[in-house]
Every structure is written in C-alpha cells, then in structure tokens.
PDB file of C-alpha atoms and ligand atoms in Angstrom:
ATOM      1  CA  MET A 147     197.106  28.316 118.168  1.00 66.00           C
ATOM      2  CA  ASN A 148     194.460  26.862 115.976  1.00 69.00           C
ATOM      3  CA  GLU A 149     193.045  29.056 113.213  1.00 72.00           C
ATOM      4  CA  LYS A 150     189.484  27.866 113.888  1.00 73.00           C
ATOM      5  CA  ASP A 151     189.631  29.469 117.361  1.00 91.00           C
ATOM      6  CA  TYR A 152     190.374  32.883 115.893  1.00 93.00           C
ATOM      7  CA  ILE A 153     187.035  34.436 116.855  1.00 95.00           C
ATOM      8  CA  GLU A 154     187.485  33.605 120.579  1.00 94.00           C
ATOM      9  CA  ILE A 155     191.114  34.783 120.503  1.00 93.00           C
ATOM     10  CA  ASN A 156     190.208  38.050 118.812  1.00 94.00           C
ATOM     11  CA  LYS A 157     187.320  38.640 121.210  1.00 96.00           C
ATOM     12  CA  ALA A 158     189.606  38.202 124.245  1.00 94.00           C
ATOM     13  CA  SER A 159     192.282  40.364 122.656  1.00 93.00           C
ATOM     14  CA  TYR A 160     189.961  43.312 121.872  1.00 94.00           C
ATOM     15  CA  ASP A 161     188.401  43.052 125.337  1.00 95.00           C
ATOM     16  CA  ILE A 162     191.857  43.603 126.849  1.00 93.00           C
ATOM     17  CA  VAL A 163     192.817  46.599 124.684  1.00 92.00           C
ATOM     18  CA  ALA A 164     189.393  48.344 124.745  1.00 94.00           C
ATOM     19  CA  GLU A 165     190.209  51.006 127.399  1.00 92.00           C
ATOM     20  CA  GLU A 166     193.611  51.724 125.839  1.00 90.00           C
ATOM     21  CA  TYR A 167     191.973  51.996 122.425  1.00 86.00           C
ATOM     22  CA  LYS A 168     189.599  54.642 123.759  1.00 86.00           C
ATOM     23  CA  THR A 169     192.425  56.767 125.194  1.00 85.00           C
ATOM     24  CA  LYS A 170     194.636  56.290 122.159  1.00 79.00           C
ATOM     25  CA  TYR A 171     192.087  57.493 119.634  1.00 73.00           C
ATOM     26  CA  LYS A 172     190.824  60.470 121.620  1.00 70.00           C
ATOM     27  CA  ASN A 173     193.670  62.897 120.928  1.00 63.00           C
ATOM     28  CA  ASN A 174     195.330  61.269 117.966  1.00 64.00           C
ATOM     29  CA  ASP A 175     195.896  63.690 115.060  1.00 66.00           C
ATOM     30  CA  GLY A 176     196.539  60.820 112.648  1.00 63.00           C
ATOM     31  CA  ALA A 177     193.220  59.196 113.515  1.00 68.00           C
ATOM     32  CA  ASN A 178     191.346  62.512 113.384  1.00 72.00           C
ATOM     33  CA  LYS A 179     192.697  63.310 109.915  1.00 76.00           C
ATOM     34  CA  PHE A 180     191.787  59.817 108.834  1.00 77.00           C
ATOM     35  CA  TYR A 181     188.219  60.231 110.082  1.00 80.00           C
ATOM     36  CA  GLU A 182     187.961  63.473 108.094  1.00 85.00           C
ATOM     37  CA  ILE A 183     188.848  61.614 104.892  1.00 85.00           C
ATOM     38  CA  LEU A 184     186.354  58.935 105.691  1.00 83.00           C
ATOM     39  CA  GLN A 185     183.510  61.374 106.356  1.00 84.00           C
ATOM     40  CA  GLU A 186     184.087  62.985 102.961  1.00 84.00           C
ATOM     41  CA  PHE A 187     184.125  59.553 101.417  1.00 82.00           C
ATOM     42  CA  VAL A 188     180.679  58.704 102.809  1.00 86.00           C
ATOM     43  CA  LEU A 189     179.060  62.122 102.619  1.00 85.00           C
ATOM     44  CA  ASN A 190     179.935  62.471  98.899  1.00 83.00           C
ATOM     45  CA  LYS A 191     177.845  59.391  98.271  1.00 81.00           C
ATOM     46  CA  LYS A 192     174.898  60.171 100.509  1.00 79.00           C
ATOM     47  CA  ASN A 193     171.866  60.707  98.283  1.00 77.00           C
ATOM     48  CA  SER A 194     169.044  61.366 100.747  1.00 78.00           C
ATOM     49  CA  SER A 195     168.538  63.195 104.028  1.00 75.00           C
ATOM     50  CA  ILE A 196     168.324  59.945 105.979  1.00 81.00           C
ATOM     51  CA  SER A 197     170.666  57.078 105.327  1.00 93.00           C
ATOM     52  CA  LYS A 198     170.905  53.781 107.127  1.00 96.00           C
ATOM     53  CA  MET A 199     174.375  52.659 108.062  1.00 96.00           C
ATOM     54  CA  LEU A 200     175.716  49.422 109.476  1.00 98.00           C
ATOM     55  CA  GLU A 201     179.185  49.445 111.021  1.00 97.00           C
ATOM     56  CA  ILE A 202     180.922  46.122 111.475  1.00 98.00           C
ATOM     57  CA  GLY A 203     183.433  46.172 114.356  1.00 98.00           C
ATOM     58  CA  PRO A 204     182.979  49.812 115.460  1.00 96.00           C
ATOM     59  CA  GLY A 205     185.511  49.451 118.305  1.00 96.00           C
ATOM     60  CA  VAL A 206     184.807  52.228 120.808  1.00 94.00           C
ATOM     61  CA  GLY A 207     182.312  53.901 118.459  1.00 93.00           C
ATOM     62  CA  THR A 208     184.256  56.985 117.324  1.00 90.00           C
ATOM     63  CA  LEU A 209     182.962  56.872 113.760  1.00 90.00           C
ATOM     64  CA  LEU A 210     179.470  55.858 114.814  1.00 92.00           C
ATOM     65  CA  LYS A 211     179.244  59.018 116.889  1.00 91.00           C
ATOM     66  CA  ILE A 212     180.359  61.166 113.974  1.00 90.00           C
ATOM     67  CA  PHE A 213     177.769  59.678 111.631  1.00 92.00           C
ATOM     68  CA  GLU A 214     175.027  59.783 114.268  1.00 92.00           C
ATOM     69  CA  GLU A 215     175.663  63.524 114.495  1.00 90.00           C
ATOM     70  CA  LYS A 216     175.407  63.803 110.682  1.00 89.00           C
ATOM     71  CA  GLY A 217     171.885  62.358 110.815  1.00 91.00           C
ATOM     72  CA  PHE A 218     172.554  58.734 109.838  1.00 94.00           C
ATOM     73  CA  ARG A 219     170.492  55.920 111.376  1.00 96.00           C
ATOM     74  CA  THR A 220     173.331  53.842 112.714  1.00 97.00           C
ATOM     75  CA  THR A 221     173.494  50.181 113.718  1.00 98.00           C
ATOM     76  CA  ALA A 222     176.674  48.333 114.709  1.00 98.00           C
ATOM     77  CA  VAL A 223     177.775  44.794 115.484  1.00 98.00           C
ATOM     78  CA  GLU A 224     180.818  44.543 117.758  1.00 98.00           C
ATOM     79  CA  LEU A 225     182.443  41.249 118.857  1.00 98.00           C
ATOM     80  CA  SER A 226     184.160  42.466 122.022  1.00 98.00           C
ATOM     81  CA  LYS A 227     181.924  43.104 125.012  1.00 98.00           C
ATOM     82  CA  ASN A 228     184.238  45.808 126.396  1.00 98.00           C
ATOM     83  CA  MET A 229     184.485  47.609 123.036  1.00 97.00           C
ATOM     84  CA  ALA A 230     180.681  47.374 122.597  1.00 98.00           C
ATOM     85  CA  SER A 231     180.071  48.840 126.047  1.00 97.00           C
ATOM     86  CA  LEU A 232     182.380  51.819 125.320  1.00 96.00           C
ATOM     87  CA  ALA A 233     180.687  52.257 121.928  1.00 96.00           C
ATOM     88  CA  CYS A 234     177.301  52.391 123.703  1.00 96.00           C
ATOM     89  CA  GLU A 235     178.573  55.168 126.003  1.00 95.00           C
ATOM     90  CA  ASN A 236     180.125  57.065 123.082  1.00 91.00           C
ATOM     91  CA  SER A 237     177.259  56.804 120.577  1.00 92.00           C
ATOM     92  CA  SER A 238     174.053  56.497 122.516  1.00 93.00           C
ATOM     93  CA  ASN A 239     171.724  56.950 119.510  1.00 95.00           C
ATOM     94  CA  SER A 240     173.064  53.880 117.681  1.00 97.00           C
ATOM     95  CA  VAL A 241     171.740  50.353 117.954  1.00 98.00           C
ATOM     96  CA  ILE A 242     174.747  48.356 119.123  1.00 98.00           C
ATOM     97  CA  ILE A 243     174.703  44.582 119.054  1.00 98.00           C
ATOM     98  CA  ASN A 244     177.389  42.724 120.976  1.00 98.00           C
ATOM     99  CA  GLY A 245     178.070  39.671 118.778  1.00 98.00           C
ATOM    100  CA  ASN A 246     179.894  38.025 115.931  1.00 98.00           C
ATOM    101  CA  ILE A 247     178.899  39.541 112.575  1.00 98.00           C
ATOM    102  CA  LEU A 248     179.161  36.075 110.948  1.00 98.00           C
ATOM    103  CA  GLU A 249     176.355  34.907 113.252  1.00 97.00           C
ATOM    104  CA  THR A 250     174.195  38.040 112.841  1.00 98.00           C
ATOM    105  CA  ASP A 251     171.402  38.508 110.371  1.00 97.00           C
ATOM    106  CA  PHE A 252     169.498  41.465 108.950  1.00 98.00           C
ATOM    107  CA  MET A 253     166.637  41.700 106.485  1.00 97.00           C
ATOM    108  CA  PRO A 254     167.742  42.048 102.844  1.00 98.00           C
ATOM    109  CA  LYS A 255     168.428  45.495 101.323  1.00 97.00           C
ATOM    110  CA  GLN A 256     168.478  47.311 104.686  1.00 95.00           C
ATOM    111  CA  PHE A 257     171.504  49.561 104.458  1.00 97.00           C
ATOM    112  CA  ASP A 258     172.689  52.467 102.280  1.00 95.00           C
ATOM    113  CA  PHE A 259     176.202  52.079 103.696  1.00 96.00           C
ATOM    114  CA  ILE A 260     178.050  49.234 105.349  1.00 97.00           C
ATOM    115  CA  LEU A 261     181.385  50.153 106.950  1.00 96.00           C
ATOM    116  CA  ALA A 262     184.151  47.820 108.067  1.00 97.00           C
ATOM    117  CA  MET A 263     187.056  49.953 109.238  1.00 95.00           C
ATOM    118  CA  ALA A 264     190.202  48.037 110.183  1.00 93.00           C
ATOM    119  CA  VAL A 265     188.158  44.859 110.400  1.00 97.00           C
ATOM    120  CA  ILE A 266     188.451  42.682 107.277  1.00 97.00           C
ATOM    121  CA  HIS A 267     191.996  41.649 108.241  1.00 96.00           C
ATOM    122  CA  ASN A 268     190.495  39.948 111.309  1.00 96.00           C
ATOM    123  CA  PHE A 269     188.972  37.211 109.126  1.00 96.00           C
ATOM    124  CA  PRO A 270     190.506  34.250 107.280  1.00 95.00           C
ATOM    125  CA  GLU A 271     189.695  34.381 103.562  1.00 95.00           C
ATOM    126  CA  GLU A 272     187.048  31.624 103.781  1.00 95.00           C
ATOM    127  CA  ASP A 273     185.055  33.561 106.430  1.00 97.00           C
ATOM    128  CA  LEU A 274     185.608  36.903 104.707  1.00 97.00           C
ATOM    129  CA  ILE A 275     183.863  35.437 101.634  1.00 98.00           C
ATOM    130  CA  LYS A 276     180.912  34.423 103.903  1.00 98.00           C
ATOM    131  CA  LEU A 277     180.814  37.973 105.294  1.00 98.00           C
ATOM    132  CA  LEU A 278     180.916  39.547 101.840  1.00 98.00           C
ATOM    133  CA  ASP A 279     178.002  37.337 100.767  1.00 98.00           C
ATOM    134  CA  LYS A 280     175.998  38.663 103.718  1.00 98.00           C
ATOM    135  CA  ILE A 281     176.938  42.256 102.897  1.00 98.00           C
ATOM    136  CA  LYS A 282     175.669  41.757  99.333  1.00 97.00           C
ATOM    137  CA  ILE A 283     172.270  40.742 100.745  1.00 97.00           C
ATOM    138  CA  TRP A 284     172.051  43.484 103.378  1.00 98.00           C
ATOM    139  CA  LEU A 285     173.036  46.414 101.085  1.00 97.00           C
ATOM    140  CA  LYS A 286     170.409  48.297  99.110  1.00 95.00           C
ATOM    141  CA  ASP A 287     170.859  48.122  95.319  1.00 94.00           C
ATOM    142  CA  ASP A 288     172.494  51.547  95.250  1.00 92.00           C
ATOM    143  CA  GLY A 289     174.382  50.982  98.525  1.00 94.00           C
ATOM    144  CA  TYR A 290     178.110  51.157  99.193  1.00 95.00           C
ATOM    145  CA  PHE A 291     180.488  48.965 101.127  1.00 97.00           C
ATOM    146  CA  ILE A 292     183.328  51.001 102.611  1.00 95.00           C
ATOM    147  CA  LEU A 293     186.395  49.394 104.148  1.00 96.00           C
ATOM    148  CA  ASP A 294     189.939  50.106 105.087  1.00 95.00           C
ATOM    149  CA  THR A 295     192.878  47.911 105.890  1.00 96.00           C
ATOM    150  CA  THR A 296     196.643  48.350 105.944  1.00 94.00           C
ATOM    151  CA  ASN A 297     198.792  47.780 102.876  1.00 96.00           C
ATOM    152  CA  ASN A 298     201.434  45.095 103.366  1.00 94.00           C
ATOM    153  CA  LYS A 299     204.425  44.040 101.317  1.00 92.00           C
ATOM    154  CA  VAL A 300     203.130  40.475 101.156  1.00 89.00           C
ATOM    155  CA  THR A 301     199.797  38.806 101.812  1.00 87.00           C
ATOM    156  CA  GLU A 302     200.214  36.563 104.856  1.00 87.00           C
ATOM    157  CA  THR A 303     198.082  35.072 107.664  1.00 91.00           C
ATOM    158  CA  GLY A 304     198.556  34.059 111.299  1.00 86.00           C
ATOM    159  CA  PHE A 305     198.346  35.191 114.883  1.00 88.00           C
ATOM    160  CA  PHE A 306     200.308  38.407 115.292  1.00 84.00           C
ATOM    161  CA  GLU A 307     201.097  40.452 118.370  1.00 80.00           C
ATOM    162  CA  LYS A 308     199.396  43.853 118.524  1.00 69.00           C
ATOM    163  CA  GLU A 309     202.677  45.765 118.717  1.00 68.00           C
ATOM    164  CA  ASP A 310     201.479  49.346 119.241  1.00 68.00           C
ATOM    165  CA  TYR A 311     199.664  48.596 122.535  1.00 65.00           C
ATOM    166  CA  ASN A 312     200.897  48.255 126.144  1.00 68.00           C
ATOM    167  CA  ASN A 313     199.182  44.890 126.530  1.00 67.00           C
ATOM    168  CA  ASN A 314     200.992  42.474 124.260  1.00 72.00           C
ATOM    169  CA  VAL A 315     197.929  40.598 123.026  1.00 83.00           C
ATOM    170  CA  VAL A 316     197.793  38.480 119.885  1.00 86.00           C
ATOM    171  CA  ARG A 317     194.993  38.389 117.365  1.00 86.00           C
ATOM    172  CA  TYR A 318     194.397  36.738 114.026  1.00 91.00           C
ATOM    173  CA  ARG A 319     195.413  38.790 111.077  1.00 91.00           C
ATOM    174  CA  ARG A 320     195.214  38.268 107.371  1.00 94.00           C
ATOM    175  CA  LYS A 321     197.600  40.907 106.071  1.00 94.00           C
ATOM    176  CA  TRP A 322     196.602  42.132 102.640  1.00 96.00           C
ATOM    177  CA  LYS A 323     198.699  43.477  99.817  1.00 96.00           C
ATOM    178  CA  LYS A 324     196.921  46.154  97.765  1.00 97.00           C
ATOM    179  CA  GLU A 325     196.886  44.281  94.428  1.00 97.00           C
ATOM    180  CA  ASP A 326     195.765  40.979  96.021  1.00 96.00           C
ATOM    181  CA  LEU A 327     192.924  42.659  97.909  1.00 97.00           C
ATOM    182  CA  GLU A 328     191.630  44.448  94.815  1.00 98.00           C
ATOM    183  CA  THR A 329     191.681  41.223  92.752  1.00 98.00           C
ATOM    184  CA  PHE A 330     189.992  39.294  95.586  1.00 97.00           C
ATOM    185  CA  MET A 331     187.210  41.873  96.039  1.00 98.00           C
ATOM    186  CA  GLU A 332     186.460  41.981  92.329  1.00 98.00           C
ATOM    187  CA  LYS A 333     186.249  38.181  92.274  1.00 97.00           C
ATOM    188  CA  GLN A 334     183.569  38.424  94.994  1.00 97.00           C
ATOM    189  CA  GLY A 335     181.569  40.937  92.911  1.00 97.00           C
ATOM    190  CA  PHE A 336     182.687  44.190  94.601  1.00 98.00           C
ATOM    191  CA  TYR A 337     183.751  46.976  92.249  1.00 97.00           C
ATOM    192  CA  ILE A 338     185.841  49.949  93.358  1.00 96.00           C
ATOM    193  CA  GLN A 339     184.025  53.287  93.116  1.00 93.00           C
ATOM    194  CA  ASP A 340     186.614  55.276  95.017  1.00 92.00           C
ATOM    195  CA  SER A 341     189.891  54.615  96.734  1.00 93.00           C
ATOM    196  CA  VAL A 342     192.452  56.547  98.718  1.00 92.00           C
ATOM    197  CA  VAL A 343     195.847  55.550 100.080  1.00 93.00           C
ATOM    198  CA  TYR A 344     196.426  57.290 103.394  1.00 90.00           C
ATOM    199  CA  LYS A 345     199.848  57.364 104.998  1.00 87.00           C
ATOM    200  CA  ASP A 346     199.517  57.742 108.756  1.00 77.00           C
ATOM    201  CA  SER A 347     202.585  59.730 109.796  1.00 73.00           C
ATOM    202  CA  THR A 348     202.098  58.844 113.480  1.00 72.00           C
ATOM    203  CA  SER A 349     202.341  55.080 112.918  1.00 73.00           C
ATOM    204  CA  SER A 350     204.003  54.866 109.475  1.00 78.00           C
ATOM    205  CA  LYS A 351     201.199  52.549 108.366  1.00 85.00           C
ATOM    206  CA  GLU A 352     199.751  52.880 104.887  1.00 93.00           C
ATOM    207  CA  TRP A 353     195.963  52.585 104.905  1.00 92.00           C
ATOM    208  CA  LEU A 354     193.927  51.542 101.887  1.00 95.00           C
ATOM    209  CA  ILE A 355     190.439  53.045 101.955  1.00 94.00           C
ATOM    210  CA  TYR A 356     187.832  51.833  99.438  1.00 95.00           C
ATOM    211  CA  SER A 357     184.250  52.402  98.529  1.00 95.00           C
ATOM    212  CA  PHE A 358     182.720  49.479  96.610  1.00 96.00           C
ATOM    213  CA  LYS A 359     179.525  48.925  94.663  1.00 95.00           C
ATOM    214  CA  VAL A 360     178.138  45.422  94.483  1.00 94.00           C
ATOM    215  CA  GLU A 361     177.570  43.612  91.225  1.00 84.00           C
ATOM    216  CA  LYS A 362     173.793  43.301  90.664  1.00 69.00           C
ATOM    217  CA  SER A 363     172.616  39.709  90.224  1.00 63.00           C
ATOM    218  CA  ALA A 364     170.625  39.069  87.037  1.00 49.00           C
TER     219      ALA A 364
HETATM  220  C1  SAM B 287     191.118  47.093 114.807  1.00 79.19           C
HETATM  221  S1  SAM B 287     189.567  47.253 115.604  1.00 79.19           S
HETATM  222  C2  SAM B 287     188.876  48.609 114.646  1.00 79.19           C
HETATM  223  C3  SAM B 287     187.853  49.405 115.389  1.00 79.19           C
HETATM  224  C4  SAM B 287     187.257  50.586 114.629  1.00 79.19           C
HETATM  225  N1  SAM B 287     186.501  50.129 113.472  1.00 79.19           N
HETATM  226  C5  SAM B 287     188.325  51.553 114.182  1.00 79.19           C
HETATM  227  O1  SAM B 287     188.594  51.679 112.974  1.00 79.19           O
HETATM  228  O2  SAM B 287     188.918  52.204 115.049  1.00 79.19           O
HETATM  229  C6  SAM B 287     188.628  45.868 114.981  1.00 79.19           C
HETATM  230  C7  SAM B 287     187.274  45.750 115.689  1.00 79.19           C
HETATM  231  O3  SAM B 287     186.514  44.739 114.989  1.00 79.19           O
HETATM  232  C8  SAM B 287     185.868  43.931 115.949  1.00 79.19           C
HETATM  233  N2  SAM B 287     185.590  42.610 115.353  1.00 79.19           N
HETATM  234  C9  SAM B 287     186.529  41.692 114.976  1.00 79.19           C
HETATM  235  N3  SAM B 287     185.903  40.580 114.486  1.00 79.19           N
HETATM  236  C10 SAM B 287     184.574  40.799 114.592  1.00 79.19           C
HETATM  237  C11 SAM B 287     183.413  40.020 114.288  1.00 79.19           C
HETATM  238  N4  SAM B 287     183.528  38.753 113.832  1.00 79.19           N
HETATM  239  N5  SAM B 287     182.175  40.540 114.485  1.00 79.19           N
HETATM  240  C12 SAM B 287     182.061  41.828 114.976  1.00 79.19           C
HETATM  241  N6  SAM B 287     183.122  42.615 115.298  1.00 79.19           N
HETATM  242  C13 SAM B 287     184.358  42.123 115.108  1.00 79.19           C
HETATM  243  C14 SAM B 287     186.886  43.857 117.093  1.00 79.19           C
HETATM  244  O4  SAM B 287     186.320  43.438 118.302  1.00 79.19           O
HETATM  245  C15 SAM B 287     187.420  45.286 117.116  1.00 79.19           C
HETATM  246  O5  SAM B 287     186.677  46.134 117.953  1.00 79.19           O
END
C-alpha cells in the first residue's frame, strides 16, 4: 500500500465501519464518560453565549449533537460519506460537509473552537502540518484547538488493521507517543492550555486529550 493513497484508503475504511461505529458508541460507558470529560474541557473555556465550533472528522456526530444542544453553532467536515450521512441524521442543526479537510477552506478567524477527536493519527506528519497551518488561520485569536489521540509506546506509521471492529479494515495510522506529540505541537506553534490522560477501561487504551492555544504571529 502506498502512503500517498492514504486518504482514499481511510475513506473506504470508515465507510465500511460507519454503521458499526454508530451502534458501538450508543451504549458505551467508556465513550460516555469520555464525552463528559470533553464537554467540561470545552465548556470551561466558552466565554460567550454563542460560540462557533468546527469539528474535523465527527464520525457519526455524537459530539456534534451534544454541542448543538449546548447552543454552539456547529460545522463539521467528514471524509466518509457513510459517516457524514449518519452525522446528518444525528445532529440535524449542524452544517456537515462531506469532504477532505485538507481540501476544505473557511474564512480566517471563524471559529472559537476547532475539535479533532481521534483524527490527527489519520494523517502523515507532512499533511498534519498542512492541517495545523489551516487551523491557525481558521481559529479566532482567543480560540482553542482541542484534540485527542491514543498514547503509544513508540511513534510509528503505517497501515494498521482496525482490530476492535467486526470488519477487518485497514487505515493509515500515525501512532503518537505523548512526549513526541507535545514536542511536535509546540514546534508548530500550539501551546498546551489543558491536558488530561484518560484510561478507557473498556478498551485499555490511554487517551491524551489536549486544549491548545495558537501562538500569535507578530
Ligand atoms: C476514528 S474516527 C473518530 C470519529 C469521532 N471524531 C469520534 O471521536 O468518535 C475518525 C474520523 O475522521 C474522519 N476523517 C479522517 N480523515 C479525514 C479527513 N482528511 N477529512 C475529514 N475527515 C476525516 C474519518 O472518516 C472518521 O470518521
């Protein structure tokens, strides 16, 4: 498999698991607890009654729905057509664009929050840098970029099988190690405002959750 085809491979892979994803996250205590942490994370930083949020890769739209209900103006860009269609059903007050975030554009300083939950590991480092450059443009000066990804013993890249699903699909994954990710983000001008390490007892994964501020250009 060629790394440059990773977008097409990921798109096909998430199309296949979309229905299973929806069922899996509906009654999952681990996921629900996780979403509680995340809500606190965002709501603690909300400084006005209306905030604009962009979610990158919302999957089936579980978080979008939660933030819609909290009064956020929510927009999302989702690569997989099947995921995007479930997200539309789930969160009908959000603007959902079915497309690749790397090929999407927004006006500068549009968003108070940009979220990328379980998404940054879908990009090779070179493209993640391109994405972070876009995020810097799209965020308001006092905006936050919030992400999570799993903590791994070593930083490695490749096409890995999605083990915890019935359909044995592969997708590109850049597995991050905590220290490497923090150094990398700082190098791109993203400074940690808050962070939590969440151990999901149902999957034994360790999730790193961060809220970043962006370095202001002179
Ligand atoms: C592991 S899922 C996470 C879904 C959801 N954020 C969650 O935490 O449950 C990653 C999602 O990111 C989407 N995605 C991956 N690459 C993307 C891209 N280049 N542009 C937009 N969405 C992308 C995938 O289609 C998938 O729905």
